[in-house]
Amino acid sequence: MSLSQRHEDARPERHARPGRFEADAVMGVVAREWILYGQSWRATTFAAVVEPTLYLLCFGFGMGALIGTLAGFSYIDFLGTGIVAVSVMFQSMMPAVINTFIKRRFLHTYEGILAAPVDVRELVTGEALWLGLRAGVYGCVPLLVAVGFGLQPGPGMLLVPLIAFLAGFAFALFGIWISALITSVRSMDYVFSGLFTPLFLMAGTFFPLTELPGWVQTAAMVNPLYHAVELIRGSVFGGLDAGTALTHVGVLLAFVVLMWNLASFQMRRRVVN
């Protein structure tokens, strides 16, 4: 037997076939991201705070002066609750696409992580969990800004961080899957222009979906951002019945399961096979 064959046989079995899923390995990945975050939190926080604030200022006061009220709410309140979900998507999905691709393609970070007792499923889960937690915190910034501009606080707002985390986790998994599909940096142009824009334009963020053609309203039913917007808006304003809320949560959970499996499968093809 040659030396190379012995080396192949000595590879950890978990890299070839997934074994037991271990929470400690997931938290190890999260801890690594937390340490790295300590080196860049200022810039990340600046972008997370300034961008949604500018959206609210420009669209809220600019268009709000023309529209006044929408769907029974002041436009800045309507917009502020929608921007929360959009902010969550951008704070989770964009880093998942860009950072994950760079780590895999150029920095070879995942090769080092997988040399430890961590398999691809735990790696994907840890990366997405960190981005979901971060998005859940930063996603509440537009809501606080909207409160500063007159949105009345209520007990339902306490559910927003949980909804933001669930949506952030889902979109992070979505982004990781996309990052494992694309083969070059140039491919990201298709993702940002052809995917991001339709997602937040067809989610009821800036205007009710009832103003759009019927086929767009139907297509929005499979848009996870739409369900996140409806959950957040319903929690803040009230009036969302339990059945409808469970439907929105169920769609997001189904999206999480689908994206977790797709992301784990495609990432395994890229970094292991």
PDB file of C-alpha atoms in Angstrom:
ATOM      1  CA  MET A   1       0.000   0.000   0.000  1.00  0.00           C
ATOM      2  CA  SER A   2       1.375   3.389  -0.987  1.00  0.00           C
ATOM      3  CA  LEU A   3       1.784   6.306   1.379  1.00  0.00           C
ATOM      4  CA  SER A   4      -0.944   8.288  -0.418  1.00  0.00           C
ATOM      5  CA  GLN A   5      -3.383   5.375  -0.079  1.00  0.00           C
ATOM      6  CA  ARG A   6      -2.646   5.113   3.635  1.00  0.00           C
ATOM      7  CA  HIS A   7      -3.272   8.858   3.963  1.00  0.00           C
ATOM      8  CA  GLU A   8      -6.643   8.513   2.220  1.00  0.00           C
ATOM      9  CA  ASP A   9      -7.605   5.632   4.498  1.00  0.00           C
ATOM     10  CA  ALA A  10      -6.653   7.675   7.554  1.00  0.00           C
ATOM     11  CA  ARG A  11      -9.138  10.439   6.831  1.00  0.00           C
ATOM     12  CA  PRO A  12     -11.777  10.869   9.519  1.00  0.00           C
ATOM     13  CA  GLU A  13     -14.861   8.834   8.687  1.00  0.00           C
ATOM     14  CA  ARG A  14     -17.154  11.766   9.513  1.00  0.00           C
ATOM     15  CA  HIS A  15     -15.784  13.688   6.523  1.00  0.00           C
ATOM     16  CA  ALA A  16     -16.848  10.900   4.185  1.00  0.00           C
ATOM     17  CA  ARG A  17     -20.214  10.096   5.774  1.00  0.00           C
ATOM     18  CA  PRO A  18     -22.019  12.315   8.281  1.00  0.00           C
ATOM     19  CA  GLY A  19     -22.045  10.864  11.751  1.00  0.00           C
ATOM     20  CA  ARG A  20     -23.752  12.087  14.890  1.00  0.00           C
ATOM     21  CA  PHE A  21     -24.711  15.756  14.844  1.00  0.00           C
ATOM     22  CA  GLU A  22     -22.955  17.438  17.780  1.00  0.00           C
ATOM     23  CA  ALA A  23     -24.030  20.746  19.296  1.00  0.00           C
ATOM     24  CA  ASP A  24     -20.543  21.354  20.728  1.00  0.00           C
ATOM     25  CA  ALA A  25     -19.099  21.439  17.222  1.00  0.00           C
ATOM     26  CA  VAL A  26     -21.766  23.931  16.126  1.00  0.00           C
ATOM     27  CA  MET A  27     -21.063  26.176  19.095  1.00  0.00           C
ATOM     28  CA  GLY A  28     -17.359  25.959  18.325  1.00  0.00           C
ATOM     29  CA  VAL A  29     -18.034  27.448  14.888  1.00  0.00           C
ATOM     30  CA  VAL A  30     -20.219  30.136  16.476  1.00  0.00           C
ATOM     31  CA  ALA A  31     -17.504  30.935  19.039  1.00  0.00           C
ATOM     32  CA  ARG A  32     -14.970  31.351  16.251  1.00  0.00           C
ATOM     33  CA  GLU A  33     -17.255  33.812  14.454  1.00  0.00           C
ATOM     34  CA  TRP A  34     -17.844  35.705  17.707  1.00  0.00           C
ATOM     35  CA  ILE A  35     -14.102  36.153  18.214  1.00  0.00           C
ATOM     36  CA  LEU A  36     -13.662  37.414  14.656  1.00  0.00           C
ATOM     37  CA  TYR A  37     -16.656  39.716  15.078  1.00  0.00           C
ATOM     38  CA  GLY A  38     -14.821  41.429  17.923  1.00  0.00           C
ATOM     39  CA  GLN A  39     -12.350  42.728  15.351  1.00  0.00           C
ATOM     40  CA  SER A  40     -14.932  44.247  13.015  1.00  0.00           C
ATOM     41  CA  TRP A  41     -18.005  45.015  15.098  1.00  0.00           C
ATOM     42  CA  ARG A  42     -17.676  48.789  14.710  1.00  0.00           C
ATOM     43  CA  ALA A  43     -17.900  48.755  10.921  1.00  0.00           C
ATOM     44  CA  THR A  44     -20.606  46.086  10.947  1.00  0.00           C
ATOM     45  CA  THR A  45     -22.694  47.975  13.481  1.00  0.00           C
ATOM     46  CA  PHE A  46     -22.260  51.261  11.614  1.00  0.00           C
ATOM     47  CA  ALA A  47     -23.609  49.745   8.396  1.00  0.00           C
ATOM     48  CA  ALA A  48     -26.431  47.944  10.218  1.00  0.00           C
ATOM     49  CA  VAL A  49     -27.602  51.168  11.883  1.00  0.00           C
ATOM     50  CA  VAL A  50     -27.046  53.755   9.157  1.00  0.00           C
ATOM     51  CA  GLU A  51     -28.555  51.926   6.174  1.00  0.00           C
ATOM     52  CA  PRO A  52     -32.057  51.224   7.582  1.00  0.00           C
ATOM     53  CA  THR A  53     -32.116  54.678   9.190  1.00  0.00           C
ATOM     54  CA  LEU A  54     -31.527  56.270   5.783  1.00  0.00           C
ATOM     55  CA  TYR A  55     -34.290  54.124   4.286  1.00  0.00           C
ATOM     56  CA  LEU A  56     -36.709  55.348   6.933  1.00  0.00           C
ATOM     57  CA  LEU A  57     -35.668  58.963   6.593  1.00  0.00           C
ATOM     58  CA  CYS A  58     -35.747  59.081   2.798  1.00  0.00           C
ATOM     59  CA  PHE A  59     -38.733  56.859   2.077  1.00  0.00           C
ATOM     60  CA  GLY A  60     -40.618  57.433   5.312  1.00  0.00           C
ATOM     61  CA  PHE A  61     -40.631  61.210   5.255  1.00  0.00           C
ATOM     62  CA  GLY A  62     -40.276  61.656   1.492  1.00  0.00           C
ATOM     63  CA  MET A  63     -43.006  59.279   0.349  1.00  0.00           C
ATOM     64  CA  GLY A  64     -44.825  59.531   3.650  1.00  0.00           C
ATOM     65  CA  ALA A  65     -45.514  63.202   2.981  1.00  0.00           C
ATOM     66  CA  LEU A  66     -47.236  62.209  -0.275  1.00  0.00           C
ATOM     67  CA  ILE A  67     -48.975  59.046   0.900  1.00  0.00           C
ATOM     68  CA  GLY A  68     -49.916  59.922   4.482  1.00  0.00           C
ATOM     69  CA  THR A  69     -51.536  56.669   5.607  1.00  0.00           C
ATOM     70  CA  LEU A  70     -51.394  53.207   4.066  1.00  0.00           C
ATOM     71  CA  ALA A  71     -53.442  50.158   5.051  1.00  0.00           C
ATOM     72  CA  GLY A  72     -54.707  52.127   8.033  1.00  0.00           C
ATOM     73  CA  PHE A  73     -51.263  53.047   9.374  1.00  0.00           C
ATOM     74  CA  SER A  74     -49.017  56.035   8.921  1.00  0.00           C
ATOM     75  CA  TYR A  75     -46.620  55.294   6.104  1.00  0.00           C
ATOM     76  CA  ILE A  76     -43.491  55.587   8.243  1.00  0.00           C
ATOM     77  CA  ASP A  77     -44.933  53.004  10.668  1.00  0.00           C
ATOM     78  CA  PHE A  78     -45.880  50.714   7.780  1.00  0.00           C
ATOM     79  CA  LEU A  79     -42.452  51.110   6.212  1.00  0.00           C
ATOM     80  CA  GLY A  80     -40.548  50.790   9.495  1.00  0.00           C
ATOM     81  CA  THR A  81     -41.978  47.349  10.250  1.00  0.00           C
ATOM     82  CA  GLY A  82     -41.220  46.189   6.718  1.00  0.00           C
ATOM     83  CA  ILE A  83     -37.659  47.510   6.798  1.00  0.00           C
ATOM     84  CA  VAL A  84     -37.020  45.314   9.857  1.00  0.00           C
ATOM     85  CA  ALA A  85     -37.482  42.183   7.732  1.00  0.00           C
ATOM     86  CA  VAL A  86     -35.471  43.617   4.822  1.00  0.00           C
ATOM     87  CA  SER A  87     -32.654  44.527   7.189  1.00  0.00           C
ATOM     88  CA  VAL A  88     -32.666  40.975   8.559  1.00  0.00           C
ATOM     89  CA  MET A  89     -32.386  39.577   5.039  1.00  0.00           C
ATOM     90  CA  PHE A  90     -29.490  41.832   4.101  1.00  0.00           C
ATOM     91  CA  GLN A  91     -27.680  41.268   7.405  1.00  0.00           C
ATOM     92  CA  SER A  92     -27.844  37.489   7.023  1.00  0.00           C
ATOM     93  CA  MET A  93     -28.096  36.546   3.373  1.00  0.00           C
ATOM     94  CA  MET A  94     -25.510  38.929   1.942  1.00  0.00           C
ATOM     95  CA  PRO A  95     -22.717  37.966   4.385  1.00  0.00           C
ATOM     96  CA  ALA A  96     -23.642  34.327   3.863  1.00  0.00           C
ATOM     97  CA  VAL A  97     -23.160  34.665   0.100  1.00  0.00           C
ATOM     98  CA  ILE A  98     -20.035  36.837   0.124  1.00  0.00           C
ATOM     99  CA  ASN A  99     -18.150  35.747   3.235  1.00  0.00           C
ATOM    100  CA  THR A 100     -18.844  32.055   2.817  1.00  0.00           C
ATOM    101  CA  PHE A 101     -17.673  32.142  -0.782  1.00  0.00           C
ATOM    102  CA  ILE A 102     -14.448  33.953   0.156  1.00  0.00           C
ATOM    103  CA  LYS A 103     -13.741  31.573   3.037  1.00  0.00           C
ATOM    104  CA  ARG A 104     -14.280  28.555   0.823  1.00  0.00           C
ATOM    105  CA  ARG A 105     -12.692  29.691  -2.429  1.00  0.00           C
ATOM    106  CA  PHE A 106      -9.828  31.981  -1.434  1.00  0.00           C
ATOM    107  CA  LEU A 107      -9.026  31.660   2.275  1.00  0.00           C
ATOM    108  CA  HIS A 108      -9.588  27.880   2.496  1.00  0.00           C
ATOM    109  CA  THR A 109     -10.958  28.454   5.983  1.00  0.00           C
ATOM    110  CA  TYR A 110     -13.284  25.487   5.878  1.00  0.00           C
ATOM    111  CA  GLU A 111     -10.512  23.049   5.123  1.00  0.00           C
ATOM    112  CA  GLY A 112      -8.945  23.963   8.456  1.00  0.00           C
ATOM    113  CA  ILE A 113     -12.256  23.780  10.330  1.00  0.00           C
ATOM    114  CA  LEU A 114     -13.128  20.394   8.857  1.00  0.00           C
ATOM    115  CA  ALA A 115      -9.732  19.067   9.929  1.00  0.00           C
ATOM    116  CA  ALA A 116     -11.102  19.380  13.469  1.00  0.00           C
ATOM    117  CA  PRO A 117     -13.939  17.128  14.702  1.00  0.00           C
ATOM    118  CA  VAL A 118     -16.529  19.155  12.763  1.00  0.00           C
ATOM    119  CA  ASP A 119     -18.508  17.904   9.783  1.00  0.00           C
ATOM    120  CA  VAL A 120     -20.145  19.936   7.032  1.00  0.00           C
ATOM    121  CA  ARG A 121     -23.606  19.925   8.609  1.00  0.00           C
ATOM    122  CA  GLU A 122     -22.244  21.350  11.848  1.00  0.00           C
ATOM    123  CA  LEU A 123     -20.190  23.894   9.920  1.00  0.00           C
ATOM    124  CA  VAL A 124     -23.201  25.072   7.910  1.00  0.00           C
ATOM    125  CA  THR A 125     -25.401  25.180  11.003  1.00  0.00           C
ATOM    126  CA  GLY A 126     -22.824  27.146  13.008  1.00  0.00           C
ATOM    127  CA  GLU A 127     -22.270  29.702  10.254  1.00  0.00           C
ATOM    128  CA  ALA A 128     -26.010  30.206   9.759  1.00  0.00           C
ATOM    129  CA  LEU A 129     -26.718  30.286  13.491  1.00  0.00           C
ATOM    130  CA  TRP A 130     -24.199  33.068  14.021  1.00  0.00           C
ATOM    131  CA  LEU A 131     -25.579  35.117  11.124  1.00  0.00           C
ATOM    132  CA  GLY A 132     -29.128  34.530  12.341  1.00  0.00           C
ATOM    133  CA  LEU A 133     -28.277  35.702  15.858  1.00  0.00           C
ATOM    134  CA  ARG A 134     -26.503  38.770  14.529  1.00  0.00           C
ATOM    135  CA  ALA A 135     -29.346  39.602  12.146  1.00  0.00           C
ATOM    136  CA  GLY A 136     -31.883  39.129  14.934  1.00  0.00           C
ATOM    137  CA  VAL A 137     -30.157  41.865  16.946  1.00  0.00           C
ATOM    138  CA  TYR A 138     -29.368  44.276  14.131  1.00  0.00           C
ATOM    139  CA  GLY A 139     -32.761  43.748  12.551  1.00  0.00           C
ATOM    140  CA  CYS A 140     -34.416  45.445  15.521  1.00  0.00           C
ATOM    141  CA  VAL A 141     -32.568  48.703  14.827  1.00  0.00           C
ATOM    142  CA  PRO A 142     -35.128  49.981  12.247  1.00  0.00           C
ATOM    143  CA  LEU A 143     -37.900  49.240  14.735  1.00  0.00           C
ATOM    144  CA  LEU A 144     -36.201  51.354  17.394  1.00  0.00           C
ATOM    145  CA  VAL A 145     -35.676  54.109  14.834  1.00  0.00           C
ATOM    146  CA  ALA A 146     -39.375  53.938  13.892  1.00  0.00           C
ATOM    147  CA  VAL A 147     -40.285  54.224  17.584  1.00  0.00           C
ATOM    148  CA  GLY A 148     -38.153  57.358  17.696  1.00  0.00           C
ATOM    149  CA  PHE A 149     -40.166  58.704  14.765  1.00  0.00           C
ATOM    150  CA  GLY A 150     -43.499  58.054  16.442  1.00  0.00           C
ATOM    151  CA  LEU A 151     -44.307  54.325  16.237  1.00  0.00           C
ATOM    152  CA  GLN A 152     -46.201  53.383  19.380  1.00  0.00           C
ATOM    153  CA  PRO A 153     -44.411  50.593  21.312  1.00  0.00           C
ATOM    154  CA  GLY A 154     -46.421  47.595  22.387  1.00  0.00           C
ATOM    155  CA  PRO A 155     -45.959  44.144  23.950  1.00  0.00           C
ATOM    156  CA  GLY A 156     -45.992  42.484  20.527  1.00  0.00           C
ATOM    157  CA  MET A 157     -42.630  44.067  19.775  1.00  0.00           C
ATOM    158  CA  LEU A 158     -41.035  41.581  22.172  1.00  0.00           C
ATOM    159  CA  LEU A 159     -41.647  38.887  19.553  1.00  0.00           C
ATOM    160  CA  VAL A 160     -39.758  40.768  16.840  1.00  0.00           C
ATOM    161  CA  PRO A 161     -36.240  39.583  17.855  1.00  0.00           C
ATOM    162  CA  LEU A 162     -37.440  35.947  17.758  1.00  0.00           C
ATOM    163  CA  ILE A 163     -39.034  36.413  14.336  1.00  0.00           C
ATOM    164  CA  ALA A 164     -35.938  38.245  13.124  1.00  0.00           C
ATOM    165  CA  PHE A 165     -33.706  35.396  14.304  1.00  0.00           C
ATOM    166  CA  LEU A 166     -35.827  32.744  12.573  1.00  0.00           C
ATOM    167  CA  ALA A 167     -35.879  34.732   9.335  1.00  0.00           C
ATOM    168  CA  GLY A 168     -32.166  35.524   9.623  1.00  0.00           C
ATOM    169  CA  PHE A 169     -31.309  31.856  10.157  1.00  0.00           C
ATOM    170  CA  ALA A 170     -33.390  30.906   7.117  1.00  0.00           C
ATOM    171  CA  PHE A 171     -31.824  33.525   4.854  1.00  0.00           C
ATOM    172  CA  ALA A 172     -28.329  32.702   6.088  1.00  0.00           C
ATOM    173  CA  LEU A 173     -28.838  29.076   5.046  1.00  0.00           C
ATOM    174  CA  PHE A 174     -30.192  30.313   1.714  1.00  0.00           C
ATOM    175  CA  GLY A 175     -27.089  32.454   1.230  1.00  0.00           C
ATOM    176  CA  ILE A 176     -24.725  29.602   2.149  1.00  0.00           C
ATOM    177  CA  TRP A 177     -26.410  27.371  -0.407  1.00  0.00           C
ATOM    178  CA  ILE A 178     -26.081  30.047  -3.104  1.00  0.00           C
ATOM    179  CA  SER A 179     -22.421  30.640  -2.208  1.00  0.00           C
ATOM    180  CA  ALA A 180     -21.758  26.939  -2.711  1.00  0.00           C
ATOM    181  CA  LEU A 181     -23.471  27.013  -6.108  1.00  0.00           C
ATOM    182  CA  ILE A 182     -21.684  29.976  -7.674  1.00  0.00           C
ATOM    183  CA  THR A 183     -18.242  29.514  -9.154  1.00  0.00           C
ATOM    184  CA  SER A 184     -16.901  33.065  -9.365  1.00  0.00           C
ATOM    185  CA  VAL A 185     -17.222  36.514  -7.823  1.00  0.00           C
ATOM    186  CA  ARG A 186     -18.865  37.777 -11.010  1.00  0.00           C
ATOM    187  CA  SER A 187     -21.729  35.348 -10.460  1.00  0.00           C
ATOM    188  CA  MET A 188     -22.755  37.392  -7.425  1.00  0.00           C
ATOM    189  CA  ASP A 189     -24.062  40.114  -9.753  1.00  0.00           C
ATOM    190  CA  TYR A 190     -26.801  37.724 -10.864  1.00  0.00           C
ATOM    191  CA  VAL A 191     -27.628  36.943  -7.248  1.00  0.00           C
ATOM    192  CA  PHE A 192     -27.854  40.533  -6.046  1.00  0.00           C
ATOM    193  CA  SER A 193     -29.721  41.913  -9.068  1.00  0.00           C
ATOM    194  CA  GLY A 194     -31.799  38.913 -10.012  1.00  0.00           C
ATOM    195  CA  LEU A 195     -32.656  37.554  -6.582  1.00  0.00           C
ATOM    196  CA  PHE A 196     -32.301  40.140  -3.830  1.00  0.00           C
ATOM    197  CA  THR A 197     -34.271  42.866  -5.603  1.00  0.00           C
ATOM    198  CA  PRO A 198     -37.361  40.762  -6.446  1.00  0.00           C
ATOM    199  CA  LEU A 199     -37.381  39.295  -2.948  1.00  0.00           C
ATOM    200  CA  PHE A 200     -37.765  42.598  -1.125  1.00  0.00           C
ATOM    201  CA  LEU A 201     -39.912  44.277  -3.781  1.00  0.00           C
ATOM    202  CA  MET A 202     -42.461  41.436  -3.695  1.00  0.00           C
ATOM    203  CA  ALA A 203     -42.719  41.149   0.077  1.00  0.00           C
ATOM    204  CA  GLY A 204     -45.107  43.957   0.993  1.00  0.00           C
ATOM    205  CA  THR A 205     -42.285  46.057   2.417  1.00  0.00           C
ATOM    206  CA  PHE A 206     -42.956  49.388   0.713  1.00  0.00           C
ATOM    207  CA  PHE A 207     -46.600  48.867  -0.283  1.00  0.00           C
ATOM    208  CA  PRO A 208     -49.347  46.254   0.252  1.00  0.00           C
ATOM    209  CA  LEU A 209     -49.286  43.302  -2.114  1.00  0.00           C
ATOM    210  CA  THR A 210     -52.958  43.903  -2.878  1.00  0.00           C
ATOM    211  CA  GLU A 211     -51.819  46.737  -5.138  1.00  0.00           C
ATOM    212  CA  LEU A 212     -49.918  44.295  -7.372  1.00  0.00           C
ATOM    213  CA  PRO A 213     -51.245  41.940 -10.085  1.00  0.00           C
ATOM    214  CA  GLY A 214     -52.720  38.649  -8.974  1.00  0.00           C
ATOM    215  CA  TRP A 215     -49.846  36.529 -10.266  1.00  0.00           C
ATOM    216  CA  VAL A 216     -47.393  38.598  -8.218  1.00  0.00           C
ATOM    217  CA  GLN A 217     -49.487  38.097  -5.098  1.00  0.00           C
ATOM    218  CA  THR A 218     -49.493  34.359  -5.741  1.00  0.00           C
ATOM    219  CA  ALA A 219     -45.724  34.300  -6.279  1.00  0.00           C
ATOM    220  CA  ALA A 220     -45.231  36.212  -3.031  1.00  0.00           C
ATOM    221  CA  MET A 221     -46.717  33.297  -1.097  1.00  0.00           C
ATOM    222  CA  VAL A 222     -43.478  31.366  -1.636  1.00  0.00           C
ATOM    223  CA  ASN A 223     -41.311  34.365  -0.752  1.00  0.00           C
ATOM    224  CA  PRO A 224     -40.013  33.800   2.797  1.00  0.00           C
ATOM    225  CA  LEU A 225     -39.434  37.534   3.220  1.00  0.00           C
ATOM    226  CA  TYR A 226     -43.151  38.168   2.751  1.00  0.00           C
ATOM    227  CA  HIS A 227     -43.973  35.827   5.618  1.00  0.00           C
ATOM    228  CA  ALA A 228     -41.345  37.494   7.805  1.00  0.00           C
ATOM    229  CA  VAL A 229     -42.821  40.930   7.001  1.00  0.00           C
ATOM    230  CA  GLU A 230     -46.324  39.754   7.847  1.00  0.00           C
ATOM    231  CA  LEU A 231     -45.224  38.216  11.136  1.00  0.00           C
ATOM    232  CA  ILE A 232     -43.307  41.320  12.207  1.00  0.00           C
ATOM    233  CA  ARG A 233     -46.036  43.718  11.122  1.00  0.00           C
ATOM    234  CA  GLY A 234     -48.709  41.605  12.766  1.00  0.00           C
ATOM    235  CA  SER A 235     -46.748  41.412  16.022  1.00  0.00           C
ATOM    236  CA  VAL A 236     -46.177  45.161  16.162  1.00  0.00           C
ATOM    237  CA  PHE A 237     -49.652  46.304  15.115  1.00  0.00           C
ATOM    238  CA  GLY A 238     -51.647  43.347  16.441  1.00  0.00           C
ATOM    239  CA  GLY A 239     -54.625  41.796  14.694  1.00  0.00           C
ATOM    240  CA  LEU A 240     -52.762  38.709  13.439  1.00  0.00           C
ATOM    241  CA  ASP A 241     -54.811  35.629  14.304  1.00  0.00           C
ATOM    242  CA  ALA A 242     -53.122  32.479  15.579  1.00  0.00           C
ATOM    243  CA  GLY A 243     -53.884  30.411  12.477  1.00  0.00           C
ATOM    244  CA  THR A 244     -52.356  32.935  10.098  1.00  0.00           C
ATOM    245  CA  ALA A 245     -49.331  33.384  12.357  1.00  0.00           C
ATOM    246  CA  LEU A 246     -48.744  29.624  12.488  1.00  0.00           C
ATOM    247  CA  THR A 247     -48.958  29.489   8.691  1.00  0.00           C
ATOM    248  CA  HIS A 248     -46.265  32.156   8.345  1.00  0.00           C
ATOM    249  CA  VAL A 249     -44.058  30.427  10.930  1.00  0.00           C
ATOM    250  CA  GLY A 250     -44.626  27.075   9.231  1.00  0.00           C
ATOM    251  CA  VAL A 251     -43.490  28.445   5.869  1.00  0.00           C
ATOM    252  CA  LEU A 252     -40.317  29.872   7.424  1.00  0.00           C
ATOM    253  CA  LEU A 253     -39.567  26.606   9.232  1.00  0.00           C
ATOM    254  CA  ALA A 254     -40.123  24.613   6.033  1.00  0.00           C
ATOM    255  CA  PHE A 255     -37.754  27.005   4.264  1.00  0.00           C
ATOM    256  CA  VAL A 256     -35.164  26.443   7.000  1.00  0.00           C
ATOM    257  CA  VAL A 257     -35.358  22.657   6.618  1.00  0.00           C
ATOM    258  CA  LEU A 258     -35.126  22.851   2.824  1.00  0.00           C
ATOM    259  CA  MET A 259     -32.214  25.291   2.810  1.00  0.00           C
ATOM    260  CA  TRP A 260     -30.331  23.421   5.546  1.00  0.00           C
ATOM    261  CA  ASN A 261     -30.408  20.228   3.511  1.00  0.00           C
ATOM    262  CA  LEU A 262     -29.505  21.960   0.253  1.00  0.00           C
ATOM    263  CA  ALA A 263     -26.717  24.012   1.844  1.00  0.00           C
ATOM    264  CA  SER A 264     -25.219  20.995   3.614  1.00  0.00           C
ATOM    265  CA  PHE A 265     -25.361  18.875   0.467  1.00  0.00           C
ATOM    266  CA  GLN A 266     -23.853  21.491  -1.839  1.00  0.00           C
ATOM    267  CA  MET A 267     -21.202  22.593   0.639  1.00  0.00           C
ATOM    268  CA  ARG A 268     -20.142  18.973   1.094  1.00  0.00           C
ATOM    269  CA  ARG A 269     -19.705  18.686  -2.667  1.00  0.00           C
ATOM    270  CA  ARG A 270     -17.492  21.778  -2.676  1.00  0.00           C
ATOM    271  CA  VAL A 271     -15.239  21.226   0.308  1.00  0.00           C
ATOM    272  CA  VAL A 272     -15.135  17.458   0.834  1.00  0.00           C
ATOM    273  CA  ASN A 273     -15.840  15.549  -2.375  1.00  0.00           C
TER     274      ASN A 273
END
